[in-house]
Structures are given as C-alpha cells and as structure tokens.
Coordinates of C-alpha atoms in Angstrom, one line a residue:
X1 CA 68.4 58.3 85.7
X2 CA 66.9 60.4 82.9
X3 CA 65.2 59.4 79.4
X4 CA 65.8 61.6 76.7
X5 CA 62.5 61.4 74.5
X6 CA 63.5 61.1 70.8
X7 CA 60.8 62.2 67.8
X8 CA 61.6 60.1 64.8
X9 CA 62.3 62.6 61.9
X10 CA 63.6 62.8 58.7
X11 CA 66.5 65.0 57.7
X12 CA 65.7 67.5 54.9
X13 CA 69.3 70.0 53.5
X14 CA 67.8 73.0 52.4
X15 CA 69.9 76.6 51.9
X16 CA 68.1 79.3 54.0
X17 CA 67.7 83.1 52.5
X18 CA 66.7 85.5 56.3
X19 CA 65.9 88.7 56.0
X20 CA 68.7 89.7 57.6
X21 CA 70.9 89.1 54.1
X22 CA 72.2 85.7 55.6
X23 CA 72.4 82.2 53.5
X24 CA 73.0 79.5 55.0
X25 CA 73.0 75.5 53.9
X26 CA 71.3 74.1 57.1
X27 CA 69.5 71.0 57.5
X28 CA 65.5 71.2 58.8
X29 CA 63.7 67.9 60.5
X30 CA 60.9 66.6 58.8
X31 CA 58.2 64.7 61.1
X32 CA 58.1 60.8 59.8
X33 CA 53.8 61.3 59.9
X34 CA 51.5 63.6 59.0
X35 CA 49.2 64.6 60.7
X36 CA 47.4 65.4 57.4
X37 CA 47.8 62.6 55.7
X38 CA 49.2 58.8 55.5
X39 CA 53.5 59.6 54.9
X40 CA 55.5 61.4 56.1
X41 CA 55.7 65.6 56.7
X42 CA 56.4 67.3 53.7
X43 CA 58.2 70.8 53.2
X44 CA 55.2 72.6 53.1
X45 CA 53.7 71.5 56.1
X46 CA 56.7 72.0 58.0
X47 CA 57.5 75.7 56.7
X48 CA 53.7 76.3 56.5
X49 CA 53.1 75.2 60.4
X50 CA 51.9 77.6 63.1
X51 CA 55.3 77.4 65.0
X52 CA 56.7 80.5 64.7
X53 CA 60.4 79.1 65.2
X54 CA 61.6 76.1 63.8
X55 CA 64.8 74.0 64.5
X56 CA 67.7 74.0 62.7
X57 CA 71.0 72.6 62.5
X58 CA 74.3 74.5 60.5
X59 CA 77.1 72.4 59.2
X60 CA 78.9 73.2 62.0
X61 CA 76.7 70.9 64.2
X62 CA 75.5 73.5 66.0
X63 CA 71.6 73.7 66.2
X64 CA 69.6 76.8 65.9
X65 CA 66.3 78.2 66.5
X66 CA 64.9 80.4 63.6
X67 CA 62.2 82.8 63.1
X68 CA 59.6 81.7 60.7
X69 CA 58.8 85.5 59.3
X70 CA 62.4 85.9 58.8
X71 CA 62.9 83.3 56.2
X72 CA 62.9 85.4 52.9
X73 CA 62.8 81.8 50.9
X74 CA 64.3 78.3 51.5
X75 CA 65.8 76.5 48.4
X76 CA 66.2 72.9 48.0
X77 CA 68.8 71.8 45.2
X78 CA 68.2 69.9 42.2
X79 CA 70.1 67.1 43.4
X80 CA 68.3 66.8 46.5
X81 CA 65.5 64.9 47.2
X82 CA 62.5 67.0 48.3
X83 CA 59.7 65.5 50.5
X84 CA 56.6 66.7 48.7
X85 CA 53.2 65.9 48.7
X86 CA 50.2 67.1 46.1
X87 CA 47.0 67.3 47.6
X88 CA 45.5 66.8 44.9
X89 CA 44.8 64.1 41.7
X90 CA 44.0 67.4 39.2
X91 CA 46.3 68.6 37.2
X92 CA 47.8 72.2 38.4
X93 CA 47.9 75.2 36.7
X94 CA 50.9 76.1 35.3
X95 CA 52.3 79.7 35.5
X96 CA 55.8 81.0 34.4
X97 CA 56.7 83.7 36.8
X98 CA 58.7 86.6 38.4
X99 CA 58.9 87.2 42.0
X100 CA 60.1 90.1 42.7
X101 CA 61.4 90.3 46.7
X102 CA 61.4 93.1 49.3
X103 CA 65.3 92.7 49.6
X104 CA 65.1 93.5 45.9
X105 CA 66.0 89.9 44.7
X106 CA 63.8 88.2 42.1
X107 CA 63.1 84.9 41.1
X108 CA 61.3 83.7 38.0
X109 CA 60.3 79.8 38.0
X110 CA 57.2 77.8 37.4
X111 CA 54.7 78.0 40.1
X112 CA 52.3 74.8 39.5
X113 CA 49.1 75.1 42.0
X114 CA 45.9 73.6 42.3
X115 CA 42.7 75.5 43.3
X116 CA 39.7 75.2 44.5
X117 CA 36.2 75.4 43.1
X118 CA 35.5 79.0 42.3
X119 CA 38.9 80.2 43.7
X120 CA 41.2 79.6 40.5
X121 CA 42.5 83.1 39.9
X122 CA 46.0 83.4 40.9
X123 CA 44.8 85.9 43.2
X124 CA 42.7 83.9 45.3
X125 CA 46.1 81.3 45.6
X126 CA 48.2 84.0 46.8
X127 CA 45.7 85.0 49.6
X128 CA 45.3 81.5 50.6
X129 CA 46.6 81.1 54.6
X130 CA 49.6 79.5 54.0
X131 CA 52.9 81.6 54.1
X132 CA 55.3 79.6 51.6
X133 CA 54.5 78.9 48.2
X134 CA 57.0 76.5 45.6
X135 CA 58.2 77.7 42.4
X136 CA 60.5 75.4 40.2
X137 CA 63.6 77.0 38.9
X138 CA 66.8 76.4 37.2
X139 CA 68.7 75.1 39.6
X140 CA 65.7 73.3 42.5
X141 CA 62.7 74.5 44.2
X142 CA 62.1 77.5 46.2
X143 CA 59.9 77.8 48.7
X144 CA 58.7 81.6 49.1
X145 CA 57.5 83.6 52.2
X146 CA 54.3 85.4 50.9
X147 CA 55.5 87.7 53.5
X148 CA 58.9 89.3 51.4
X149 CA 56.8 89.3 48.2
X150 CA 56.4 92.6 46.8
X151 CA 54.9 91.6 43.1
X152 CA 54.6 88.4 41.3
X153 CA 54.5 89.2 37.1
X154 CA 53.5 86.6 35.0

C-alpha cells in the first residue's frame, strides 16, 4: 500500500507572459507557511525562490513544470485576490513608471518599494537579489522578471 504525501497549499490564478510569446491563465500553489514569516507564502516569495522550475497547472487540468528565467512577468487580475506581504511598517516610495521589455512590450504602473538604510536610490532596488519586482497597473499587479527588463523610465 502506498501514501501519497500531500503539502497543504493555497491556490493562487495568475496569467503567465514566457519568453517564448506564450500567455497563459494558469493557477500557481502557494505554501500555507512561510518560512519567513508567521502566514502564509506570498507571490514574491514563491516567484522569487531559488527553484528554478515551479509547478503549474493550465485550465485544462493538466500540470506543468515551468522555467523560472522564462517568465517574462506574471499578472494577477484586479479581481483576484493577491497573497502579499510588506516587509515592512515604513511607508514605500512611490514611483510612476515604464518598463520597457526585451520582447519590446512595456508596462507603466506604480512600483511602491521600501529600501533600506543608505540603499534608497531606485538603483540600488533594482540590483537587489530578487528577480521579480510588483508594479500596480490598470487592470492588477504585475510581477516583473528583472531578467526581460531592458530600461525602466520614470
């Protein structure tokens, strides 16, 4: 007889942008606890982990591996609800932006961030470790893989 082990998780609908020109509304598992923190994952952590692939599954009920680096940016609806969490009590900088893409997309939005101590030129937040960055726009949040950026215009 065999146990199947089971990871509680928390399902999160997100639409996927790849590299390859693909978009896709696919659904991503969010641990139920940080290891970071009392709550649940969060968005970030999950597309800012060191896995390289993550799971997926498409509305087809198929499941998927993906590439991390392939993810040009992973947008979460208005309408949905976003598991988020600030690191932070201080109030975050507020930038209106443009991000323009390497597939020659761009997105403008508000990027709100919080910096450290001697590191709070936008600079230094863009060369932070972590891949994926949020801006806010029209229509949700979009989380951005620092690694299809070409220029971000303020």
């Amino acid at each position: 007889m065999s146990e199947s082990f089971h990871v509680p998780t928390l399902p999160q609908p997100v639409t996927l942008l790849l590299a390859s020109g693909d978009e896709e509304e696919v659904t991503v598992y969010l641990a139920d606890s940080s290891a970071k923190h009392g709550g649940p994952e969060s968005l970030e952590e999950f597309l800012n982990s060191e896995r390289r692939f993550f799971p997926i599954k498409r509305k087809s009920g198929h499941s998927a591996l993906i590439r991390r680096r392939a993810v040009v940016h992973v947008r979460v609806a208005a309408d949905t609800f976003v598991q988020s969490r600030r690191e932070s009590a201080t109030m975050p900088a507020i930038d209106l932006v443009r991000v323009r893409m390497d597939n020659g997309s761009e997105l403008d939005g508000v990027l709100l961030h919080v910096d450290r101590v001697g590191h709070e030129r936008l600079s230094d937040t863009f060369n932070e470790p972590a891949d994926f960055f949020a801006i806010e726009v029209a229509n949700g949040v979009v989380y951005v893989n620092k690694h299809h950026v070409v220029s971000l215009s303020l």
